[in-house]
Amino acid sequence: MWECPSGHDRVTCRARKGAPTVAETMTYAFLILSVITLLGALLAVLLRNLVHCVLSLILFFLGVAGHYFLLRADFLAAVQILIYIGAVAVLILFAIMLTRNVTGTEGPREVFGMKWWSGGVIAAALAAGVLRAVINDPVSQAGSSAQANSSVAEIGKALVGHWVVPFEAMAVLLTAALIGAVVIALEEVMRRR
Amino acid sequence: MSLALGHYLALSAILFAIGLAGALTRRNAILVLIGIEIMFNAAILNLVAFWHFKWHAILTAQMFAIFAVTIAAAESAVGLALVIAIYRHYRSVDVDEMKALRG
Amino acid sequence: MESLYQVLRDCSWFAKLPDGLLFWISVLVPIGLIVAVYPAIFAYTTLIERKALGRIQNRIGPNRVGRWGILQPLADGAKLLTKEDIVPRAADRFVHGLAPVIAVIPSLLLFAVVPVGARLVPVDLNIGILFVFAISTGSVLALFMGGWASRNKFSLLGAMRAVAQVVSYEVPMVLAAVVVVMAAGSLSTVAIAEAQGGGILNISNWYVFRPWGFVGFVLFLIGAMAESARTPFDIPEAESEIIAGYHTEYSGFKFALFQLGEYLAAIAMAGITATMFLGGYNGPGSDLKYIGPVVGVFWFFAKLMSLIFVIIWIRGTWPRIRVDQLMGFAWKVLLPMSVVNIFAAAVYHFLNPKPLAWVVTAVGLLVAWVILSKVGAPNAIEKRVYRYAS
């Protein structure tokens, strides 16, 4: 196992003079991933072409999965990639394909609706309020913990042990969502008469 | 500058606000759903950040996050099915045109 | 690679270099090896495929370019690189250019968790198999983007069919992998390969020799062939079907990238199959003291090339499945079979004289297969009625 030559703990040690510590590396990784995530989210709500919006949404999901890896929640990161990029993004792409305007235009002609600025003002006010609360609260000073670790075996045992009822409820919910989505989107052949 | 919980809370607040702005302002119903997905992800990121910095000995937050991701996926499936059904009826997905409660 | 980093630190000549440089060397060397070795395997797989298909079809494959056609992949590469890159005028140029790149990246990423020898894996993730499935869902996006961005109705139809096929066959594939994860007790590919070591000649512990392992192997191989759109599941890309599906409007280097992504995905899935069911790098002689890891690498590549050959052989021998038979096969036959397989594996684990468990699970799986193949695939071919002009 790795030991620090001068006896510090893993987070604050510098193996050689001038080398970055683990904490600094995490900060750089956080900044890069945050840029990717924010860029993906911004482009997803601002772009005009719908398919480009979905592509930047995929970039956003990748950024969030990267954040989960940084926060040592490996299983959740893999689940995020599998479910969101593998299923939800493909679903949104299919929905875009099925709801294209038949005459060939790209959809609603103006990108933003009536009084588009009010939505932006509300969102900015919300962000300002939450940021002010976050900055003033002492819980935000909690530092990084190098012991945070999640093992898949523990999650598996918890899912069939302590958390078996939510697990089964989730299975029922997914079945209901599946049947519901199929029934809602089914061609209404009978009612056309 | 060492990484603290506050950075993650700020990031997820900004992401939530971006998703909210998208859901409130765009005209296409599918973009509203995209905004909702961004909001979900911001909230789950917030939860996992709390798990990492304060409560990493307890598995509850991870479980909650996994269930939340699953529920978000199911919700987006049903939401998109609704959008497709509405498109069949109105021939457009413009949310400003869907003003009547009766078809 | 973790073991390379340890070796470099212990070796006195390298230990004088700064720690960060050792870290970067131990990361870049496996990446360089993956980028060098696996595309070379891809290039020669295309040659082996053409020669093998030729022999199956009673002709010689390419033999003009070098002795036995050895330089044919270079000629193909040169041809594709120098072709004109045609993009349709109405196509979305950004997405059109991005789709082939997104087709290649997941296929290359899959090689990061394939253990080539004992402790010789680029990254030892403790969620290895989950990572494989998460990454292979990324290639679905490339299919869709390629079909959509071409602004061609036939491309779009081909892309929809391809996405439906890939997504349907992913489910039995994942469930077939679950059996192996249950038996090995871990999602890490290294742990799965290690759990199949020991036994007679290092062979008898392979999961393929157990009934649930054999069924899982067949299911996973079928799923892997459908994922990379190989015959008999190659509706997305066969020339007689819907022009060429999602890559109709691609020419030159972008088409070469699509082919690269598809073949690399097939090779990576063959590598994962060899790791999960055929014991990875285990084979006679792979636990010897000094020469063991080298023998292990040899066994891994032997298994990989045999699986690739089996995939090519199936391509040359069997006809293509129709698109309605395709979906029915996945959802009505393969999915229930994989669920029954999971039950069989659990029964095998808990039933205790192992020969009895072997016989019970083998009989159970056989009965399940017979029932499912009669019930689940009713579009059987009727006896041909010959009508002659009289």
XYZ file of C-alpha atoms in Angstrom:
686
model
C 0.000 0.000 0.000
C 1.067 3.551 -0.518
C 2.667 5.433 2.413
C 3.695 9.042 2.673
C 7.434 9.492 3.411
C 6.853 12.291 5.885
C 3.976 10.711 7.734
C 1.024 12.790 6.530
C -2.298 11.240 5.673
C -3.239 10.440 2.135
C -5.165 13.599 1.414
C -2.563 16.194 2.424
C 0.686 14.445 1.587
C 2.992 15.628 -1.144
C 5.071 12.697 -2.381
C 7.722 15.013 -3.758
C 8.145 18.738 -3.421
C 5.881 20.460 -5.882
C 3.693 17.456 -6.621
C -0.048 18.043 -6.220
C -1.814 16.521 -3.238
C -4.858 14.347 -3.564
C -7.054 17.215 -2.437
C -5.731 19.537 -5.139
C -6.172 16.874 -7.791
C -9.737 16.452 -6.686
C -10.294 20.187 -6.976
C -8.936 20.273 -10.529
C -11.072 17.286 -11.474
C -14.098 18.949 -9.888
C -13.525 22.123 -11.906
C -13.144 20.306 -15.214
C -16.181 18.117 -14.607
C -18.241 21.096 -13.477
C -17.407 22.971 -16.649
C -18.535 19.995 -18.722
C -21.727 19.581 -16.703
C -22.678 23.262 -16.755
C -21.903 23.531 -20.457
C -24.051 20.491 -21.195
C -26.979 21.791 -19.169
C -26.785 25.314 -20.621
C -26.600 24.121 -24.199
C -29.418 21.662 -23.563
C -31.801 24.464 -22.689
C -30.531 27.091 -25.096
C -29.937 25.428 -28.448
C -32.382 25.675 -31.273
C -32.037 22.305 -32.939
C -33.736 19.644 -30.824
C -31.293 16.837 -31.580
C -28.371 19.071 -30.617
C -30.144 19.733 -27.321
C -30.346 16.019 -26.643
C -26.670 15.576 -27.501
C -25.655 18.228 -25.000
C -27.994 16.593 -22.487
C -25.935 13.432 -22.992
C -22.813 15.482 -22.288
C -24.508 16.686 -19.101
C -25.283 13.120 -18.030
C -21.652 12.156 -18.651
C -20.490 15.073 -16.531
C -22.785 14.042 -13.678
C -21.524 10.449 -13.951
C -17.997 11.815 -13.716
C -18.982 13.683 -10.538
C -20.338 10.462 -9.085
C -17.027 8.722 -9.833
C -15.227 11.609 -8.123
C -17.498 11.219 -5.093
C -16.570 7.512 -4.888
C -20.045 6.251 -5.723
C -18.937 3.891 -8.496
C -22.040 1.750 -8.728
C -24.255 4.800 -8.959
C -22.071 6.264 -11.708
C -22.337 3.097 -13.790
C -26.099 2.970 -13.168
C -26.360 6.618 -14.239
C -24.591 5.917 -17.537
C -26.573 2.752 -18.143
C -30.000 4.210 -17.393
C -29.744 7.821 -18.467
C -27.488 7.656 -21.505
C -28.431 4.162 -22.537
C -32.179 4.382 -22.071
C -33.552 7.842 -21.346
C -31.563 9.639 -24.041
C -32.533 7.044 -26.660
C -36.157 7.375 -25.520
C -36.046 11.144 -25.931
C -34.518 10.730 -29.396
C -37.276 8.343 -30.412
C -39.909 10.739 -29.092
C -38.354 13.556 -31.129
C -38.441 11.378 -34.183
C -42.083 10.466 -33.686
C -43.277 14.008 -33.040
C -41.687 15.786 -35.942
C -43.945 18.145 -37.775
C -45.163 16.451 -40.920
C -44.828 19.536 -43.096
C -41.111 19.534 -42.505
C -40.452 22.566 -40.330
C -38.433 22.005 -37.199
C -41.286 22.382 -34.739
C -42.473 25.520 -32.987
C -41.112 28.446 -34.873
C -39.957 30.481 -31.988
C -37.659 28.783 -29.585
C -38.866 30.469 -26.422
C -42.479 30.873 -25.441
C -44.405 33.942 -24.498
C -42.773 36.024 -21.798
C -39.649 33.910 -21.873
C -37.811 36.198 -19.551
C -40.066 35.449 -16.573
C -38.906 31.835 -16.435
C -35.297 32.951 -16.434
C -35.947 35.489 -13.665
C -37.655 32.889 -11.477
C -34.822 30.415 -11.962
C -32.195 33.048 -11.240
C -34.039 34.103 -8.073
C -34.191 30.486 -6.922
C -30.487 29.987 -7.602
C -29.618 33.199 -5.746
C -31.678 32.207 -2.724
C -30.199 28.725 -2.485
C -26.655 29.994 -3.025
C -27.051 32.531 -0.259
C -28.275 29.843 2.113
C -25.441 27.543 1.111
C -22.714 30.125 1.558
C -23.925 31.160 5.003
C -24.462 27.718 6.436
C -21.618 26.051 8.359
C -22.397 22.620 6.901
C -20.809 23.754 3.654
C -17.363 23.680 5.218
C -17.396 19.896 5.580
C -14.224 18.642 4.023
C -13.553 15.725 1.775
C -13.376 12.336 3.346
C -10.997 9.798 1.954
C -12.883 6.957 3.578
C -16.053 7.303 1.566
C -16.342 4.123 -0.347
C -19.197 2.070 -1.599
C -18.979 -1.596 -2.349
C -21.357 -3.282 -4.720
C -21.621 -6.315 -2.454
C -22.992 -4.147 0.364
C -25.499 -2.517 -1.953
C -26.597 -5.915 -3.213
C -27.050 -7.299 0.280
C -28.953 -4.183 1.313
C -31.254 -4.433 -1.700
C -32.415 -7.917 -0.772
C -32.024 -7.448 2.957
C -33.052 -4.256 4.630
C -34.354 -2.569 1.473
C -36.279 -5.412 -0.065
C -39.690 -3.747 0.170
C -38.680 -0.633 -1.797
C -36.909 -2.934 -4.255
C -40.063 -4.917 -4.920
C -42.122 -1.732 -5.026
C -39.700 -0.411 -7.644
C -40.248 -3.537 -9.716
C -44.018 -3.035 -9.580
C -43.586 0.641 -10.417
C -41.441 -0.131 -13.452
C -43.933 -2.701 -14.707
C -46.755 -0.212 -14.263
C -44.766 2.505 -16.047
C -43.984 0.113 -18.895
C -47.598 -0.930 -19.374
C -48.806 2.633 -18.945
C -46.392 4.058 -21.493
C -47.306 1.419 -24.052
C -51.048 1.958 -23.536
C -50.789 5.743 -23.727
C -48.696 5.794 -26.847
C -50.635 3.072 -28.619
C -52.221 3.931 -31.935
C -55.834 4.672 -31.305
C -57.143 2.723 -34.231
C -60.595 2.180 -32.797
C -61.387 5.781 -31.972
C -60.609 7.231 -35.386
C -64.098 6.318 -36.539
C -8.592 25.495 -1.875
C -9.761 22.096 -0.753
C -13.004 20.631 -1.983
C -15.880 21.157 0.426
C -19.548 20.305 0.488
C -20.449 23.899 -0.334
C -18.967 23.623 -3.816
C -21.209 20.703 -4.675
C -24.274 22.370 -3.196
C -23.598 25.482 -5.252
C -23.095 23.423 -8.405
C -26.320 21.515 -7.954
C -28.241 24.728 -7.166
C -27.044 26.296 -10.413
C -27.856 23.136 -12.379
C -31.326 23.013 -10.828
C -31.892 26.624 -11.795
C -30.768 25.948 -15.367
C -33.142 23.004 -15.601
C -35.971 25.082 -14.135
C -35.341 27.882 -16.614
C -35.413 25.388 -19.451
C -38.618 23.772 -18.264
C -40.371 27.103 -17.819
C -39.320 28.932 -20.952
C -39.055 26.522 -23.867
C -41.991 25.942 -26.171
C -41.422 22.351 -27.148
C -42.900 19.858 -24.696
C -39.930 17.549 -25.071
C -37.612 20.326 -23.946
C -39.747 20.761 -20.850
C -39.100 17.098 -20.109
C -35.386 17.611 -20.709
C -35.445 20.437 -18.181
C -37.143 18.152 -15.691
C -34.437 15.525 -16.213
C -31.755 18.136 -15.529
C -33.547 19.077 -12.295
C -33.697 15.429 -11.213
C -30.004 14.945 -11.820
C -29.110 18.103 -9.921
C -31.113 16.928 -6.913
C -29.542 13.473 -6.924
C -26.080 15.018 -7.238
C -26.874 17.092 -4.158
C -27.861 13.943 -2.276
C -24.722 12.053 -3.236
C -22.564 15.035 -2.262
C -24.098 14.981 1.226
C -23.462 11.263 1.372
C -19.803 11.689 0.491
C -18.986 14.544 2.811
C -21.043 13.831 5.892
C -22.830 10.517 6.027
C -20.586 8.115 4.182
C -20.939 5.407 6.799
C -24.652 5.027 6.110
C -25.834 3.291 2.976
C -29.242 4.984 2.939
C -28.225 7.829 0.679
C -26.841 5.498 -1.985
C -30.033 3.448 -1.898
C -32.137 6.580 -2.162
C -30.065 7.773 -5.115
C -30.391 4.450 -6.958
C -34.150 4.385 -6.443
C -34.436 8.023 -7.491
C -32.576 7.360 -10.762
C -34.897 4.449 -11.509
C -38.012 6.465 -10.753
C -36.760 9.330 -12.910
C -36.310 6.963 -15.827
C -39.805 5.518 -15.407
C -41.263 9.009 -15.149
C -39.546 10.167 -18.311
C -40.871 7.129 -20.166
C -44.454 7.887 -19.183
C -43.976 11.602 -19.842
C -42.674 11.002 -23.338
C -45.529 8.602 -24.065
C -47.908 11.389 -23.050
C -46.123 13.817 -25.371
C -46.487 11.370 -28.251
C -50.180 10.874 -27.531
C -50.723 14.642 -27.365
C -48.879 15.083 -30.645
C -51.226 12.623 -32.277
C -54.186 14.666 -31.130
C -52.985 18.226 -31.628
C -50.463 17.607 -34.417
C -47.962 19.798 -32.607
C -45.901 19.725 -29.415
C -46.048 23.443 -28.770
C -47.015 23.938 -25.125
C -48.425 27.379 -25.830
C -51.028 25.871 -28.101
C -52.366 23.393 -25.567
C -54.620 25.806 -23.782
C -57.938 23.961 -23.698
C -58.793 21.413 -21.034
C -61.192 19.625 -23.315
C -59.878 18.102 -26.519
C -2.095 -0.503 -14.898
C -1.641 -1.090 -11.204
C 0.766 -4.011 -11.506
C 2.927 -2.113 -13.999
C 3.167 0.781 -11.551
C 4.276 -1.565 -8.757
C 6.830 -3.246 -10.999
C 8.257 0.103 -12.094
C 8.555 1.305 -8.512
C 10.344 -1.831 -7.415
C 12.773 -1.835 -10.320
C 15.798 0.216 -9.296
C 16.417 1.933 -12.615
C 12.890 3.279 -12.912
C 12.498 4.165 -9.247
C 14.827 7.131 -9.748
C 12.219 8.852 -11.944
C 9.622 11.082 -10.241
C 6.487 9.420 -9.021
C 4.148 11.293 -11.326
C 6.123 10.212 -14.379
C 5.916 6.572 -13.302
C 2.171 6.987 -12.922
C 1.822 8.414 -16.428
C 4.013 5.655 -17.897
C 1.904 3.003 -16.206
C -1.217 4.595 -17.701
C 0.037 5.320 -21.202
C 1.697 1.963 -21.857
C -1.540 -0.080 -21.631
C -3.398 2.546 -23.669
C -0.711 2.375 -26.349
C -0.811 -1.401 -26.345
C -4.601 -1.470 -26.657
C -4.566 1.040 -29.512
C -1.802 -0.908 -31.278
C -2.864 -4.500 -30.730
C -6.620 -4.529 -31.043
C -6.979 -2.548 -34.266
C -4.287 -4.812 -35.732
C -6.439 -7.781 -34.702
C -9.350 -5.975 -36.354
C -7.422 -5.527 -39.589
C -6.448 -9.159 -39.762
C -9.929 -10.236 -38.716
C -11.248 -8.604 -41.862
C -8.741 -10.608 -43.866
C -9.476 -13.872 -42.024
C -13.158 -13.247 -42.534
C -12.839 -12.819 -46.263
C -10.613 -15.870 -46.637
C -12.811 -18.029 -44.379
C -16.024 -16.923 -46.050
C -14.397 -17.607 -49.374
C -13.449 -21.123 -48.407
C -16.937 -21.785 -47.000
C -18.365 -20.579 -50.277
C -15.947 -22.773 -52.237
C -13.706 -20.046 -53.533
C -10.367 -18.567 -52.502
C -10.533 -15.217 -50.730
C -8.288 -12.293 -51.610
C -4.855 -13.474 -52.688
C -3.579 -10.752 -54.958
C -2.191 -8.134 -52.661
C 0.500 -10.074 -50.828
C 1.268 -13.746 -50.587
C -2.077 -15.220 -49.375
C -3.528 -11.699 -49.323
C -1.598 -10.678 -46.219
C -1.346 -7.020 -47.228
C -5.063 -6.819 -48.090
C -6.036 -4.893 -44.933
C -3.470 -2.237 -45.799
C -4.913 -1.969 -49.286
C -8.433 -1.678 -47.887
C -7.336 0.980 -45.453
C -5.611 2.969 -48.157
C -8.683 2.734 -50.383
C -11.062 3.931 -47.687
C -8.798 6.763 -46.629
C -8.448 8.155 -50.112
C -12.130 8.014 -51.029
C -14.054 11.229 -51.340
C -15.982 12.123 -48.230
C -19.526 12.785 -49.421
C -21.945 14.443 -47.032
C -25.538 14.951 -48.214
C -26.452 18.570 -48.714
C -29.356 18.536 -46.261
C -27.532 16.535 -43.646
C -26.727 17.882 -40.217
C -22.951 18.125 -40.609
C -22.021 18.173 -36.957
C -24.028 15.110 -35.973
C -23.106 13.383 -39.247
C -19.426 13.743 -38.417
C -19.843 12.903 -34.754
C -21.707 9.602 -35.198
C -18.751 7.493 -36.413
C -16.589 8.808 -33.579
C -19.248 7.840 -31.057
C -19.381 4.414 -32.685
C -15.680 3.801 -32.048
C -15.189 5.209 -28.548
C -17.322 2.695 -26.587
C -15.752 -0.198 -28.455
C -12.264 0.952 -27.486
C -13.296 1.628 -23.899
C -14.504 -1.961 -23.536
C -10.951 -3.237 -23.785
C -10.013 -1.494 -20.565
C -11.527 -4.217 -18.400
C -10.568 -7.311 -20.368
C -7.914 -9.258 -18.420
C -5.317 -10.428 -20.891
C -3.274 -12.348 -18.370
C -2.924 -12.836 -14.641
C -2.986 -9.302 -13.165
C -2.574 -7.909 -16.694
C -5.662 -5.761 -17.008
C -5.534 -2.040 -17.871
C -7.999 -1.062 -15.155
C -9.251 -3.345 -12.412
C -12.661 -1.847 -11.783
C -14.721 -3.424 -9.063
C -17.770 -2.829 -11.262
C -16.187 -4.356 -14.360
C -19.131 -6.178 -15.926
C -21.514 -3.307 -15.176
C -19.054 -0.961 -16.874
C -19.080 -3.216 -19.956
C -22.837 -3.019 -20.264
C -23.013 0.671 -19.484
C -20.452 1.468 -22.171
C -21.974 -0.770 -24.790
C -25.231 1.153 -24.503
C -23.306 4.157 -25.804
C -22.952 2.571 -29.196
C -26.751 2.597 -29.554
C -26.596 6.362 -29.769
C -24.157 6.200 -32.660
C -26.579 4.056 -34.655
C -29.391 6.490 -34.100
C -27.316 9.587 -34.794
C -25.963 8.113 -37.996
C -29.426 7.328 -39.274
C -30.952 10.629 -38.221
C -28.260 12.981 -39.418
C -28.286 11.604 -42.933
C -31.784 13.034 -43.564
C -32.645 9.942 -45.529
C -35.880 8.052 -44.868
C -34.262 4.700 -45.497
C -31.375 5.490 -43.193
C -33.834 6.425 -40.498
C -35.810 3.230 -40.890
C -32.606 1.233 -40.830
C -31.459 3.081 -37.725
C -34.754 2.426 -35.948
C -34.543 -1.259 -36.765
C -30.935 -1.405 -35.630
C -31.695 0.341 -32.336
C -34.679 -1.936 -31.685
C -32.533 -4.988 -32.392
C -29.605 -3.899 -30.224
C -31.783 -2.861 -27.311
C -33.821 -6.083 -27.416
C -30.813 -8.375 -27.454
C -29.099 -6.496 -24.650
C -31.573 -7.836 -22.087
C -30.910 -11.595 -22.410
C -27.217 -10.798 -22.721
C -27.150 -8.973 -19.406
C -29.183 -11.705 -17.707
C -26.793 -14.335 -19.053
C -23.913 -12.385 -17.532
C -25.746 -12.211 -14.180
C -25.299 -15.977 -13.793
C -21.523 -15.652 -13.991
C -21.538 -12.762 -11.528
C -23.589 -14.880 -9.114
C -21.161 -17.763 -9.372
C -18.005 -15.710 -9.042
C -19.408 -13.407 -6.368
C -18.028 -10.232 -7.873
C -18.592 -7.848 -10.768
C -14.876 -7.474 -11.416
C -13.583 -9.229 -14.537
C -10.308 -10.073 -12.813
C -12.157 -11.814 -9.984
C -14.293 -13.719 -12.492
C -11.222 -14.929 -14.369
C -9.481 -15.898 -11.143
C -12.511 -17.831 -9.914
C -12.184 -20.130 -12.898
C -8.615 -21.116 -12.178
C -7.570 -24.327 -10.479
C -9.121 -27.654 -11.222
C -7.767 -30.305 -13.574
C -5.256 -28.687 -15.954
C -6.835 -25.318 -15.040
C -9.672 -26.265 -17.371
C -12.312 -28.078 -15.371
C -13.452 -25.021 -13.439
C -14.436 -23.064 -16.509
C -18.046 -22.000 -16.303
C -18.818 -23.276 -19.780
C -18.602 -26.861 -18.543
C -21.516 -26.437 -16.179
C -25.036 -26.632 -17.623
C -26.020 -23.112 -16.632
C -22.654 -21.863 -17.866
C -23.076 -23.525 -21.236
C -26.538 -22.041 -21.721
C -25.242 -18.691 -20.534
C -22.343 -18.931 -22.981
C -24.669 -19.604 -25.900
C -27.047 -16.813 -24.858
C -24.232 -14.334 -24.353
C -22.656 -15.200 -27.687
C -25.991 -14.780 -29.480
C -26.494 -11.462 -27.712
C -22.960 -10.356 -28.620
C -23.505 -11.206 -32.267
C -26.762 -9.289 -32.311
C -25.172 -6.306 -30.569
C -22.536 -5.938 -33.229
C -25.047 -6.640 -35.995
C -23.298 -9.730 -37.309
C -25.119 -12.325 -39.334
C -27.532 -13.892 -38.703
C -28.620 -10.593 -37.190
C -27.221 -8.223 -39.752
C -30.392 -6.634 -41.025
C -29.018 -3.198 -40.122
C -26.157 -3.418 -42.490
C -26.698 -6.019 -45.149
C -26.810 -4.653 -48.658
C -30.015 -6.353 -49.626
C -31.844 -4.858 -46.660
C -32.912 -1.255 -46.696
C -29.897 -0.172 -48.760
C -27.263 -0.138 -46.056
C -29.282 0.992 -43.093
C -27.835 3.668 -40.907
C -24.528 3.959 -42.733
C -25.952 4.489 -46.214
C -24.761 8.043 -46.538
C -21.274 7.496 -45.226
C -18.254 7.032 -47.452
C -14.523 6.933 -47.035
C -13.026 7.316 -43.624
C -16.304 7.720 -41.737
C -17.515 4.399 -43.127
C -14.191 2.867 -42.101
C -14.766 4.198 -38.576
C -18.216 2.588 -38.443
C -16.719 -0.736 -39.526
C -13.923 -0.319 -36.997
C -16.413 0.346 -34.215
C -18.562 -2.621 -35.132
C -15.755 -5.124 -35.452
C -13.995 -3.856 -32.329
C -17.253 -4.276 -30.419
C -17.483 -7.865 -31.671
C -13.851 -8.532 -30.686
C -14.303 -6.920 -27.272
C -17.446 -8.935 -26.634
C -15.585 -12.079 -27.679
C -12.898 -11.147 -25.142
C -15.515 -10.622 -22.419
C -17.137 -13.956 -23.314
C -13.785 -15.695 -23.060
C -13.217 -14.083 -19.665
C -16.622 -14.898 -18.286
C -17.262 -18.362 -19.602
C -14.053 -19.820 -20.975
C -11.832 -18.977 -18.038
C -10.024 -15.949 -19.441
C -6.314 -16.527 -19.267
C -6.556 -19.893 -17.475
C -5.316 -22.909 -19.321
C -2.850 -25.752 -18.867
C 0.389 -24.232 -17.634
C -0.933 -20.824 -16.685
C -0.139 -21.211 -13.003
C 3.545 -22.015 -13.409
C 5.856 -19.794 -11.455
C 7.692 -17.579 -13.927
C 6.326 -18.455 -17.308
C 2.685 -18.667 -16.130
C 1.570 -15.142 -17.104
C 3.041 -15.495 -20.600
C 1.250 -18.813 -21.076
C -1.913 -17.129 -19.799
C -1.659 -14.390 -22.422
C -1.215 -17.052 -25.091
C -4.301 -18.933 -23.895
C -6.377 -15.739 -23.798
C -5.533 -14.823 -27.356
C -6.110 -18.404 -28.493
C -9.594 -18.303 -27.010
C -10.251 -14.867 -28.464
C -9.258 -15.922 -31.973
C -11.292 -19.146 -31.714
C -14.391 -17.195 -30.725
C -13.818 -14.740 -33.568
C -13.476 -17.675 -35.924
C -16.733 -19.177 -34.623
C -18.481 -15.853 -35.205
C -17.134 -15.714 -38.768
C -18.076 -19.349 -39.342
C -21.655 -18.681 -38.237
C -21.741 -15.734 -40.605
C -20.804 -17.935 -43.516
C -23.153 -20.736 -42.697
C -26.492 -19.435 -41.504
C -29.069 -17.267 -43.291
C -30.332 -13.990 -42.019
C -33.273 -13.839 -39.617
C -36.284 -11.843 -40.725
C -37.048 -8.740 -38.777
C -40.247 -10.083 -37.186
C -38.580 -13.358 -36.263
C -35.748 -11.341 -34.759
C -37.867 -9.604 -32.144
C -39.884 -12.688 -31.346
C -36.721 -14.674 -30.827
C -35.266 -12.179 -28.382
C -38.303 -11.506 -26.259
C -40.122 -14.826 -26.370
C -37.311 -17.362 -26.387
C -34.024 -15.872 -25.186
C -35.375 -13.780 -22.322
C -37.355 -16.582 -20.589
C -34.417 -18.915 -21.208
C -32.027 -16.549 -19.461
C -34.394 -16.210 -16.478
C -34.680 -20.027 -16.231
C -30.888 -20.121 -16.430
C -30.624 -17.900 -13.363
C -32.880 -20.273 -11.431
C -30.834 -23.238 -12.634
C -27.620 -21.608 -11.468
C -29.111 -20.994 -8.024
C -30.267 -24.618 -7.813
C -26.789 -25.785 -8.839
C -25.198 -23.667 -6.154
C -27.322 -25.012 -3.324
C -27.790 -28.653 -4.300
C -25.057 -30.632 -2.789
C -23.568 -33.620 -4.374
C -22.302 -31.733 -7.402
C -22.799 -34.515 -10.024
C -26.467 -34.702 -8.974
C -26.753 -30.941 -9.253
C -25.173 -31.097 -12.711
C -27.668 -33.681 -13.938
C -30.694 -31.964 -12.394
C -29.878 -28.557 -13.849
C -28.969 -30.016 -17.250
C -32.311 -31.827 -17.445
C -34.196 -28.740 -16.266
C -32.563 -26.481 -18.841
C -33.177 -29.000 -21.599
C -36.864 -29.226 -20.734
C -37.130 -25.432 -20.602
C -35.440 -25.111 -23.982
C -37.774 -27.636 -25.605
C -40.865 -25.927 -24.219
C -39.689 -22.445 -25.173
C -38.665 -23.327 -28.672
C -42.079 -24.821 -29.356
C -44.078 -22.110 -27.635
C -42.055 -18.996 -28.305
C -41.327 -19.265 -31.979
C -44.514 -20.179 -33.763
C -43.369 -18.672 -37.080
C -41.821 -21.970 -37.942
C -41.165 -22.739 -41.534
C -43.902 -24.885 -42.985
C -43.110 -27.745 -45.236
C -42.496 -26.485 -48.720
C -45.171 -27.069 -51.274
C -43.689 -27.423 -54.690
C -45.766 -26.247 -57.547
C -44.621 -27.251 -60.967
C -45.827 -26.037 -64.253
C -47.542 -28.934 -65.818
